[in-house]
mmCIF file of C-alpha atoms and ligand atoms in Angstrom:
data_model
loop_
_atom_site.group_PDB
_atom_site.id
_atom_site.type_symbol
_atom_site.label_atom_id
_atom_site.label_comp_id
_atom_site.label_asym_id
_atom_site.label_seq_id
_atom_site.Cartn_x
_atom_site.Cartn_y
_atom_site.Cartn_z
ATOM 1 C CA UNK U 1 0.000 0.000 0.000
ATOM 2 C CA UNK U 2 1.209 3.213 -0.924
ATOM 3 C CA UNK U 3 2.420 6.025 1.506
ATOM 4 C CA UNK U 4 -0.645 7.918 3.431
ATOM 5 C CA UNK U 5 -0.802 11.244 1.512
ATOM 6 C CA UNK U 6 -0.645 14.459 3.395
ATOM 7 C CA UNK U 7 -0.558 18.285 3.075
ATOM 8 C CA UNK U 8 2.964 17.750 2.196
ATOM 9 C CA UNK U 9 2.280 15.489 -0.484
ATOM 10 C CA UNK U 10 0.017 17.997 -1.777
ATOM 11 C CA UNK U 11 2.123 20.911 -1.995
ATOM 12 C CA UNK U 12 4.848 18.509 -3.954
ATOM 13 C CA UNK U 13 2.500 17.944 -6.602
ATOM 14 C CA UNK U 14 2.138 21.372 -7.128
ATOM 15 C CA UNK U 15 5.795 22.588 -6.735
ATOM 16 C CA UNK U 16 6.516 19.803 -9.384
ATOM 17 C CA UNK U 17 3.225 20.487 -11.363
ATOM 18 C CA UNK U 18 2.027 17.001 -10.552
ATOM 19 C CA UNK U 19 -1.864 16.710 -11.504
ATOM 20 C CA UNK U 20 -3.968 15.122 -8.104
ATOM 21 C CA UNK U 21 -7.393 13.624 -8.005
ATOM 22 C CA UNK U 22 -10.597 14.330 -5.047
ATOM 23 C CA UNK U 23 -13.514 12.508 -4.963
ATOM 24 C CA UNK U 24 -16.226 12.404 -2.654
ATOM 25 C CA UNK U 25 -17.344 9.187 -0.180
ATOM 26 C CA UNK U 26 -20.017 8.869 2.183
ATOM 27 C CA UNK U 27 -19.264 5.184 3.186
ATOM 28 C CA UNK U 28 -17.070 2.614 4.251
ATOM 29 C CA UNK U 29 -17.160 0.556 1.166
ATOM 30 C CA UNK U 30 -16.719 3.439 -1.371
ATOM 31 C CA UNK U 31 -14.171 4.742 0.316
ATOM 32 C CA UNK U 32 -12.627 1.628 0.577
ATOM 33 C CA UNK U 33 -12.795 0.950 -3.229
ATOM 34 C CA UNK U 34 -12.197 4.940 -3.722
ATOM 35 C CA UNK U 35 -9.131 4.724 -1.963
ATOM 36 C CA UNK U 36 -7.810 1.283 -3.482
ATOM 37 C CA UNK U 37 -8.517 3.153 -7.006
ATOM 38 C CA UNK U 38 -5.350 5.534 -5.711
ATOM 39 C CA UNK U 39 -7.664 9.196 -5.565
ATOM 40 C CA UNK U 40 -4.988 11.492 -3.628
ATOM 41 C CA UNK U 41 -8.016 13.244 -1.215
ATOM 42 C CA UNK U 42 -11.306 11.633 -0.362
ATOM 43 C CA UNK U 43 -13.972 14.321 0.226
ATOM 44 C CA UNK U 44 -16.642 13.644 2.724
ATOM 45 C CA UNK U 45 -18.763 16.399 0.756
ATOM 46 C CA UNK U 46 -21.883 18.442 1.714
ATOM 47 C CA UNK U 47 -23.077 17.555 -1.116
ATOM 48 C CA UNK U 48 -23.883 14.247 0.988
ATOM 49 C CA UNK U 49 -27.130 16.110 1.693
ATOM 50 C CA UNK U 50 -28.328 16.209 -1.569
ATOM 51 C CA UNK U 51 -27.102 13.176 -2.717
ATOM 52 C CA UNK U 52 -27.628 11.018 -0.488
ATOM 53 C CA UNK U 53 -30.040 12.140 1.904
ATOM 54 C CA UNK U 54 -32.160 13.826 -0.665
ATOM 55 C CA UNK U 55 -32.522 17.367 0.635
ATOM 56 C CA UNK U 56 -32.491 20.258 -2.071
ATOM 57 C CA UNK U 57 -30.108 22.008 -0.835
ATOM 58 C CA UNK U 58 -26.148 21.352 0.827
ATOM 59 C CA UNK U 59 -27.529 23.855 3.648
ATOM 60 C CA UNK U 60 -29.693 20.951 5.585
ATOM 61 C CA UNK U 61 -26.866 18.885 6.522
ATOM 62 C CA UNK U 62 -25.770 19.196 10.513
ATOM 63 C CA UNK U 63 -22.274 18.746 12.391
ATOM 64 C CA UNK U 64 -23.717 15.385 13.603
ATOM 65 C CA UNK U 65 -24.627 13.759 10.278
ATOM 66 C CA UNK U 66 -21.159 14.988 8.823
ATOM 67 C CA UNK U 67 -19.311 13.227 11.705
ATOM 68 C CA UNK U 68 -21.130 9.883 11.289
ATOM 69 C CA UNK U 69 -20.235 9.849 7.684
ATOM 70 C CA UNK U 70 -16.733 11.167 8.303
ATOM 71 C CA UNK U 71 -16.398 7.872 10.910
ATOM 72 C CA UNK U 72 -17.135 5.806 7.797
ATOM 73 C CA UNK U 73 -15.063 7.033 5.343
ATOM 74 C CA UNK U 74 -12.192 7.158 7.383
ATOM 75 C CA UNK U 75 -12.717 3.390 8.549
ATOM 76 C CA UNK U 76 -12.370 2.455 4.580
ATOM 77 C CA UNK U 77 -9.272 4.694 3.731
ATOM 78 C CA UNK U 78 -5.674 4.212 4.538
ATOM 79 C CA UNK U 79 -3.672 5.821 1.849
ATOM 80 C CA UNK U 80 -5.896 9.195 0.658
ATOM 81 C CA UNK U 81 -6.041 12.336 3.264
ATOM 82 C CA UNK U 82 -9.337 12.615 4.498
ATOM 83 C CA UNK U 83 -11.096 15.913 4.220
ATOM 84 C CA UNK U 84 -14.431 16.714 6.153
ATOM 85 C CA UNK U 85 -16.674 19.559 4.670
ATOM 86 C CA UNK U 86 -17.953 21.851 7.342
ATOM 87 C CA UNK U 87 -21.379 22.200 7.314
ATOM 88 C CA UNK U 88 -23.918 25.531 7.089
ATOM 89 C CA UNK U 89 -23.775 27.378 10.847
ATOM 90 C CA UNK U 90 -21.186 25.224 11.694
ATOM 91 C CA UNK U 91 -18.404 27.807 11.629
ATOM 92 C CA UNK U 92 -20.265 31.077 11.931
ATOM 93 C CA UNK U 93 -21.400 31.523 14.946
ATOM 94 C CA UNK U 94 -18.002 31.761 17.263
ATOM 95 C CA UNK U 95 -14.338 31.184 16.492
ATOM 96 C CA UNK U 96 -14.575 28.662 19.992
ATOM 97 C CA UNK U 97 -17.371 26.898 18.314
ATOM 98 C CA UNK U 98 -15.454 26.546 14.638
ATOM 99 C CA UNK U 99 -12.589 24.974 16.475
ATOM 100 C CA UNK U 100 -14.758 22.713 18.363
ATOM 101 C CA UNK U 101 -16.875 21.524 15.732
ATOM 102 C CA UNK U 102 -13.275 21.077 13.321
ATOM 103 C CA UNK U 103 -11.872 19.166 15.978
ATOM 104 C CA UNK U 104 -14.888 16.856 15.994
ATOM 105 C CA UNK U 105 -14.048 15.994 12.351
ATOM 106 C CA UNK U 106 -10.468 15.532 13.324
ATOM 107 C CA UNK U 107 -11.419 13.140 16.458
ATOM 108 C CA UNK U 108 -13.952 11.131 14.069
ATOM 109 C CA UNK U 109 -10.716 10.432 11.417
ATOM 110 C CA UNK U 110 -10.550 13.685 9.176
ATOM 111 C CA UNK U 111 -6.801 14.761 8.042
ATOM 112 C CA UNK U 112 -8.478 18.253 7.329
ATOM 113 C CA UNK U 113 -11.725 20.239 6.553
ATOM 114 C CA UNK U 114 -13.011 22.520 4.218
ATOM 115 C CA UNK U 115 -14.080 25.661 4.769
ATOM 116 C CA UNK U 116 -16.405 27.833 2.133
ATOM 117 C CA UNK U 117 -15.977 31.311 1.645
ATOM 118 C CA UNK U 118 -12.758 33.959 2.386
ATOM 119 C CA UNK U 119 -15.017 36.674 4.155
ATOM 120 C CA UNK U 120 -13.513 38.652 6.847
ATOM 121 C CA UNK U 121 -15.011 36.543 9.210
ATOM 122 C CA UNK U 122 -14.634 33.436 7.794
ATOM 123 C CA UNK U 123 -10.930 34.011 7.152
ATOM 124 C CA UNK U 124 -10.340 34.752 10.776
ATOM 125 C CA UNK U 125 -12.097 31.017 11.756
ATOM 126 C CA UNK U 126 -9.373 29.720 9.040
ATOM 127 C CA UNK U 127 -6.378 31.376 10.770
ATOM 128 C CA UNK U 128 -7.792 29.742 14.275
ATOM 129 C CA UNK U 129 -8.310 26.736 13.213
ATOM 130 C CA UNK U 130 -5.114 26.198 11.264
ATOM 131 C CA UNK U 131 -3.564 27.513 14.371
ATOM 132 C CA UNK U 132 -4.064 24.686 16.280
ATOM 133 C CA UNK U 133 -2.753 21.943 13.371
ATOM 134 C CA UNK U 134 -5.753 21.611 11.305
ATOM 135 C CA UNK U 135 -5.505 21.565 7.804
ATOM 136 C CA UNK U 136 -8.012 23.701 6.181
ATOM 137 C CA UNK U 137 -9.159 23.035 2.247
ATOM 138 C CA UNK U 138 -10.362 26.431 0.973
ATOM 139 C CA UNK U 139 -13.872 26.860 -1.120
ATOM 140 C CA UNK U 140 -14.261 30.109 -3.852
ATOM 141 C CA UNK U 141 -15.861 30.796 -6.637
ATOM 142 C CA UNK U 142 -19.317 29.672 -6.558
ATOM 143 C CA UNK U 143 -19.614 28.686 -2.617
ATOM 144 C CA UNK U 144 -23.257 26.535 -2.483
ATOM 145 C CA UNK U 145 -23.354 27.926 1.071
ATOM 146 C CA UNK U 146 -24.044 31.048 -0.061
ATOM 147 C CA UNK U 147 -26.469 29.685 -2.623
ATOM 148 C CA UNK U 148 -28.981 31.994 -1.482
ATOM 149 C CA UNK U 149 -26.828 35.238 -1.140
ATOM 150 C CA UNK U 150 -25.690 34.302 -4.928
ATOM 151 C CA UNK U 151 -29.052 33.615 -6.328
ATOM 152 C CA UNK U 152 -28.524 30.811 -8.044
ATOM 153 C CA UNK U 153 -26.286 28.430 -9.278
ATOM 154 C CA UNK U 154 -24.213 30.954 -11.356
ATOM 155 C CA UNK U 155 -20.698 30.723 -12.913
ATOM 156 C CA UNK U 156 -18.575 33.331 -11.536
ATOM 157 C CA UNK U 157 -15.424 35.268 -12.484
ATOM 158 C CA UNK U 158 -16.967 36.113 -15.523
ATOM 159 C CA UNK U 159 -15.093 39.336 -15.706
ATOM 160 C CA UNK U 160 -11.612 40.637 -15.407
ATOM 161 C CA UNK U 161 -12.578 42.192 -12.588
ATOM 162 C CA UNK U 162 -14.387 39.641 -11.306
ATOM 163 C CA UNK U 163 -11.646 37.017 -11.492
ATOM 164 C CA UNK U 164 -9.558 39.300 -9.846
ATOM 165 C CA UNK U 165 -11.853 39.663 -7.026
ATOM 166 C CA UNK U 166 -11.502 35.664 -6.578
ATOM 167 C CA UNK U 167 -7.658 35.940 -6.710
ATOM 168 C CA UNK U 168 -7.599 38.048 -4.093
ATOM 169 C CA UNK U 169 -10.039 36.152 -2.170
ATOM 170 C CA UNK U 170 -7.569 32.787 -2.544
ATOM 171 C CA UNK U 171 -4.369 34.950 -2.056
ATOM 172 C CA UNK U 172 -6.130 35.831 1.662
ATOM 173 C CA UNK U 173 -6.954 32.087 2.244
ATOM 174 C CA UNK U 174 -3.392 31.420 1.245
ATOM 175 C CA UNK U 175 -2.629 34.224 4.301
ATOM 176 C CA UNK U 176 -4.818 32.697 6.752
ATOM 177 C CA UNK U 177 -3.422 29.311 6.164
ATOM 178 C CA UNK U 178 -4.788 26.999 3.918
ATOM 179 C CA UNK U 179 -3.128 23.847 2.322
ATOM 180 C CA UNK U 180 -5.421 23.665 -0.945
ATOM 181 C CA UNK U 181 -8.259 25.972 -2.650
ATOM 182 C CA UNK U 182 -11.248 24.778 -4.360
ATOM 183 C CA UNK U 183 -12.596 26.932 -7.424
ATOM 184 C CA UNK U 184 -16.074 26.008 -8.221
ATOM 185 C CA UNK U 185 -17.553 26.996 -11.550
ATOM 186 C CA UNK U 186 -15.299 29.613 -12.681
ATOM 187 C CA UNK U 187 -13.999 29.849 -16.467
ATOM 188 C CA UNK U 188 -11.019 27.707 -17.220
ATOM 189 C CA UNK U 189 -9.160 31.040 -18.532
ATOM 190 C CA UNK U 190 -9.996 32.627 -15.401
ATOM 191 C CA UNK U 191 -9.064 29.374 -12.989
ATOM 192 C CA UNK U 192 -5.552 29.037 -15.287
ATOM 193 C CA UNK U 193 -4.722 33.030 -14.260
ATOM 194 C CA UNK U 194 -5.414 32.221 -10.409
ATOM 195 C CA UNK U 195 -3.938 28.855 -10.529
ATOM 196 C CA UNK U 196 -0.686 30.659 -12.140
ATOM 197 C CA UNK U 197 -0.470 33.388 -9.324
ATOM 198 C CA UNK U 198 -0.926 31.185 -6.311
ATOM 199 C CA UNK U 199 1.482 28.840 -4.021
ATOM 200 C CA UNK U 200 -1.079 26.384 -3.315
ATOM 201 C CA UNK U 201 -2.708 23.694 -5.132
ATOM 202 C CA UNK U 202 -5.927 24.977 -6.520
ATOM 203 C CA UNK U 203 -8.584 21.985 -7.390
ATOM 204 C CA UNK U 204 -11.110 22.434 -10.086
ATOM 205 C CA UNK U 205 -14.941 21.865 -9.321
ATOM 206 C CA UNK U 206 -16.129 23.051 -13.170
ATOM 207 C CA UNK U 207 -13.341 25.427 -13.126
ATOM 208 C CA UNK U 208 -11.589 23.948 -16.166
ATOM 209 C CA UNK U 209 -8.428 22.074 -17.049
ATOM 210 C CA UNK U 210 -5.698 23.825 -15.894
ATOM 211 C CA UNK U 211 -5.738 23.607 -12.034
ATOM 212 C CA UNK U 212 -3.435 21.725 -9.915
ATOM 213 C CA UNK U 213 -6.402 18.885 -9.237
ATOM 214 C CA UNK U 214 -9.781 18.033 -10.168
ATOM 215 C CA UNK U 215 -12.569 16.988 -8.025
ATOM 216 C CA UNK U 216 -16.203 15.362 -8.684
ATOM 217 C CA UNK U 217 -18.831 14.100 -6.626
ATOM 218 C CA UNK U 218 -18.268 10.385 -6.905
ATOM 219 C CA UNK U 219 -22.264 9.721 -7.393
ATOM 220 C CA UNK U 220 -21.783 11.695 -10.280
ATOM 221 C CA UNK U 221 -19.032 10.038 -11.447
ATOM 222 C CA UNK U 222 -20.555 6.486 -10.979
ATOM 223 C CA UNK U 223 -23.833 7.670 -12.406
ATOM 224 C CA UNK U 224 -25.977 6.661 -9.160
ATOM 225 C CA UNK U 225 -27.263 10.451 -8.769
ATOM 226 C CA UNK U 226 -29.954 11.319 -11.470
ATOM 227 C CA UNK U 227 -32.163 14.310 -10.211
ATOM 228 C CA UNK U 228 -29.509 16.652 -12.402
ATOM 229 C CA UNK U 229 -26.207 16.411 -13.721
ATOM 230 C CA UNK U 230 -24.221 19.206 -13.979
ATOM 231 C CA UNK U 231 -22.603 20.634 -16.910
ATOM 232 C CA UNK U 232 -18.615 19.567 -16.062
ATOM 233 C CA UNK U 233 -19.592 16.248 -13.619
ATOM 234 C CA UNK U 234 -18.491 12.980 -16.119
ATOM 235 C CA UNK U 235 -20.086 9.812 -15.978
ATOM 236 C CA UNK U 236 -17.860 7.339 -15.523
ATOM 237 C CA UNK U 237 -20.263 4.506 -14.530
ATOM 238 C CA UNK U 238 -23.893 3.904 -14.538
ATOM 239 C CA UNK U 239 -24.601 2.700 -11.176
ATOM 240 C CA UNK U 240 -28.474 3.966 -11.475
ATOM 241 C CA UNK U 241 -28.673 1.071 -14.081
ATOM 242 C CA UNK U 242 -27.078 -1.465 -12.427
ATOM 243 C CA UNK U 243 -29.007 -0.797 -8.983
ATOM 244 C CA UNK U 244 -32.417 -0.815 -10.791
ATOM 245 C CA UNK U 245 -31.831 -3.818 -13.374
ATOM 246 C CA UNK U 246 -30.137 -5.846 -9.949
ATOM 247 C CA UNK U 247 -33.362 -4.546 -7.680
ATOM 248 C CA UNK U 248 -35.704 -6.195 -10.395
ATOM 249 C CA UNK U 249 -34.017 -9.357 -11.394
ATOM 250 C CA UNK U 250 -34.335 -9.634 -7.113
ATOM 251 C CA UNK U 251 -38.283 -8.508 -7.269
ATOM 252 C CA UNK U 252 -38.976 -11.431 -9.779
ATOM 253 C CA UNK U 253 -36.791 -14.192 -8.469
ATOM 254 C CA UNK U 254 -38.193 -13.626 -4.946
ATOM 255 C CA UNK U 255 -41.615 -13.530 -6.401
ATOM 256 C CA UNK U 256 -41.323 -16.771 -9.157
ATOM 257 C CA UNK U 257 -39.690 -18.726 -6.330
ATOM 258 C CA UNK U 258 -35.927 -18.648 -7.888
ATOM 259 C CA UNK U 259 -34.767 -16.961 -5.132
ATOM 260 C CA UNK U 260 -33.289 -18.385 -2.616
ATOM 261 C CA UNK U 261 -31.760 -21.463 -4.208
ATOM 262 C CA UNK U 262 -30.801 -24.327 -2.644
ATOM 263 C CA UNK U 263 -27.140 -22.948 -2.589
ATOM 264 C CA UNK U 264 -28.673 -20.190 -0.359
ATOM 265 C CA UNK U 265 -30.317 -22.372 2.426
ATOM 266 C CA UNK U 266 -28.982 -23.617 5.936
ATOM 267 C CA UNK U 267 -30.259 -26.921 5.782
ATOM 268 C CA UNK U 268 -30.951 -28.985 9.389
ATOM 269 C CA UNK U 269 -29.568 -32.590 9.637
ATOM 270 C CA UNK U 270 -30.806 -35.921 8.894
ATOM 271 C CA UNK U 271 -31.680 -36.417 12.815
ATOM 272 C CA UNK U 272 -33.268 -33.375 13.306
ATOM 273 C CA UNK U 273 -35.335 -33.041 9.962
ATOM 274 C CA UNK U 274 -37.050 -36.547 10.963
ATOM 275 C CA UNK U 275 -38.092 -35.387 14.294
ATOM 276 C CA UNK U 276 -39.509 -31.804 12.091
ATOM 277 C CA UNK U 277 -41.119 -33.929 9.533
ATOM 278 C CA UNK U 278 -40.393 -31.956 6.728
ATOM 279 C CA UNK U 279 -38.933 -32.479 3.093
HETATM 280 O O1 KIV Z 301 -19.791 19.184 -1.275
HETATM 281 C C1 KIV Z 301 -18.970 18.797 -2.129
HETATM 282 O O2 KIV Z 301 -18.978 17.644 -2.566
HETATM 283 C C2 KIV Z 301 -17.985 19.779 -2.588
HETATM 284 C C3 KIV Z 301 -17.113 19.449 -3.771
HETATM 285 C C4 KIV Z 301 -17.786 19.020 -4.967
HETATM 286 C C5 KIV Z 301 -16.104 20.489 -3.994
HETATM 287 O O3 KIV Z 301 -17.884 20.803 -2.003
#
């Protein structure tokens, strides 16, 4: 088994211009198989809440539903870092209560989080909580936090100005601490420019080919997630296929008797099935 990868690791492959995958995991086993596949960073995502819990939005999900999944993912991986998303209100209420609710993720088998946003505010909870040895995973560009503040799910850096606005938003994370910067739906041209002007790894969410590292939301990717797809998610797989065709083929054995086959059964012994009477 390879060597556990670490923030170190990270900022090699981009001093040596090394391309690195993310994916996200909810779960033991897809982490497991995630992590045997050799991804460099397995995401335990907010988008968890829409994709596998079914809310609309990322904003439902809680500290305690992001720790039970983090406690699963990190039981499957032993080579990838493990990075925990902070959830909505989980960070914005007190610096005290960011640290506490980062070192939850920590203590349930996180390397890291990820924090959306490079307000003011939220840059200050960065600087805390890399203070005290947490790694911290930037989020700019579109933030889905903010999803209401925004509007909509709208591509941004658009602009000249507007791309500078995000470099100087990552150039402050950069300040405050982090290890990594995720730029979500921003033009390639525009990711490329703030890529090119910054010492840490930037990781592409629809932002194009030319950052240090690409992520995707691994139900995307295995084509098990089919309310919407967005515009730069590939489909590797087609899990949604495989899951309904298997489900079926299960409905009808069960129901035309086929299923469970004698290869299936406990059966009792010759003693005991005499004194039961059966056959
Ligand atoms: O919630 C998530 O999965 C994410 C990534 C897609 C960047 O934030």
């Amino acid at each position: 088994m390879a060597k556990k990868i670490t923030v170190n690791t990270i900022q090699k492959y981009k001093n040596n211009k090394e391309k690195f995958s993310v994916l996200t995991a909810y779960d033991y086993s897809t982490a497991k198989y995630i992590d045997e596949a050799g991804i460099d960073i397995i995401l335990i995502g907010d988008s968890l809440a829409m994709v596998a819990l079914g809310y609309e939005t990322t904003n439902s999900i809680g500290v305690c539903e992001m720790e039970i999944f983090t406690r699963a993912v990190a039981r499957g991986t032993q080579h990838a870092m493990v990075i925990t998303d902070m959830p909505f209100m989980s960070y914005h209420k007190t610096d005290a209560e960011a640290v506490e609710n980062c070192g939850r993720m920590i203590r349930a088998g996180a390397n890291g989080v990820k924090i959306e946003g490079a307000t003011p505010y939220i840059l200050n909870v960065i600087k805390h909580v890399t203070e005290i040895g947490i790694p911290v995973m930037g989020h700019v560009g579109f933030t889905p936090q903010f999803l209401n503040a925004i509007g909509g799910y709208n591509i941004q850096g658009k602009s000249y100005e507007a791309t500078l606005d995000i470099l100087e938003q990552a150039k402050r994370l950069e300040q405050a601490g982090v290890f990594a910067i995720v730029l979500e739906m921003v033009p390639e041209e525009s990711a490329q420019y703030i890529t090119e002007h910054l010492k840490v790894p930037t990781i592409s969410c629809g932002a194009g080919r030319y950052c240090d590292a690409q992520v995707l939301v691994s139900d995307d990717l295995f084509g098990k997630f089919s309310d919407f797809k967005p515009k730069f998610a590939r489909k590797y797989g087609d899990m949604k296929s495989l899951i309904l065709s298997s489900a079926k083929q299960y409905n009808d054995d069960v129901k035309s008797g086929k299923f469970p086959s004698d290869a299936e059964v406990f059966k009792l012994d010759e003693e005991a099935l005499k004194q039961l009477k059966v056959h």
